[in-house]
Coordinates of C-alpha atoms in Angstrom, one line a residue:
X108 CA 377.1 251.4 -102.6
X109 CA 379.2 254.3 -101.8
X110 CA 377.6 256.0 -98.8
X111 CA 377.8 258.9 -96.8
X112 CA 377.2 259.6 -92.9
X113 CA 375.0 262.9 -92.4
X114 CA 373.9 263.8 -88.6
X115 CA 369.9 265.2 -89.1
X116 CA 368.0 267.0 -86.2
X117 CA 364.6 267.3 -86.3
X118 CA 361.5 268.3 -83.7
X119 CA 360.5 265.4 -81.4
X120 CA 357.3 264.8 -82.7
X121 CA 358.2 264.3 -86.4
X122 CA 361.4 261.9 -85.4
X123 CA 358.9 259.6 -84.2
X124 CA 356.8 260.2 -87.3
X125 CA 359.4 259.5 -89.4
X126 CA 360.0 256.1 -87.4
X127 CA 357.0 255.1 -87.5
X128 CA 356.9 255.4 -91.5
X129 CA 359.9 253.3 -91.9
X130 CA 358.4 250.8 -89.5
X131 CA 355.5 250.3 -91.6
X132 CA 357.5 250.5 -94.6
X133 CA 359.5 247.5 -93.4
X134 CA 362.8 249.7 -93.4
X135 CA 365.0 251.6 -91.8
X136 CA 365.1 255.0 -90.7
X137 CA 368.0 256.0 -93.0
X138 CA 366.7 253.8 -95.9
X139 CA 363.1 255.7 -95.5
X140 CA 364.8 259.4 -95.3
X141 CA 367.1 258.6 -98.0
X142 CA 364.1 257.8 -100.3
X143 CA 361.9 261.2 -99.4
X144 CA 365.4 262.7 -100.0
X145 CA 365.1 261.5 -103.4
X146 CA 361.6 261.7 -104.1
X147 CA 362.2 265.7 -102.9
X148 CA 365.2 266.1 -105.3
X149 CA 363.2 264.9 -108.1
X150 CA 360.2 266.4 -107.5
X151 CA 362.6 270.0 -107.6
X152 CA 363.3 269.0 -111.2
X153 CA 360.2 268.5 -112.4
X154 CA 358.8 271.9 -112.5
X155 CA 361.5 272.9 -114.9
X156 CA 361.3 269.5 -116.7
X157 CA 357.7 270.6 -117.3
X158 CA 357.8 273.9 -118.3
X159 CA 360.1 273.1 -121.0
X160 CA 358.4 270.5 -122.3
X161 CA 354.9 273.4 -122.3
X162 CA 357.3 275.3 -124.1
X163 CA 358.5 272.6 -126.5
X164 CA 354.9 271.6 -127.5
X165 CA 352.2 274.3 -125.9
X166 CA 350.2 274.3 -122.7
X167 CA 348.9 271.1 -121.2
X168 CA 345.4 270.8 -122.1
X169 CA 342.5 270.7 -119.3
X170 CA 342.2 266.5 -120.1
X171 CA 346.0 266.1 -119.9
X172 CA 345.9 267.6 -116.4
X173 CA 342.8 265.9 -115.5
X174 CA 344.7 262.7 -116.4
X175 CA 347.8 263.6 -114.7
X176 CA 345.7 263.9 -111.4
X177 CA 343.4 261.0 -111.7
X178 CA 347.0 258.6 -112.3
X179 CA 348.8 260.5 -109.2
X180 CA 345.3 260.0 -106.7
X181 CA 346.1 256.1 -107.5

């Protein structure tokens, strides 16, 4: 894996957040922002992703978002 070094500052109180989700994660600090990195850039892309799909085939119906919620409260 090609990687790349980036220096992050953050307040106190979230650092120790942030270790303490890795830790229970069983991973590192680096390997657990690298993933919310991730899930954040993909979550930017969605929106759009879903928009053109409303406009490719019409609104979502009320039981397609119902659905959609019910699978991401899993």
């Amino acid at each position: 894996m090609n990687a790349a070094r980036i220096t992050v500052t953050m307040d106190a109180d979230l650092g120790a957040a942030v270790r303490a989700a890795a830790a229970r994660a069983k991973t590192s600090v680096s390997g657990w922002l690298a993933e919310a990195a991730a899930d954040h850039l993909r979550n930017e892309l969605l929106g759009p992703a879903l928009d053109a799909c409303e406009q490719e085939y019409g609104a979502f119906t009320e039981a397609e978002l119902n659905a959609a919620a019910a699978l991401l409260q899993r």
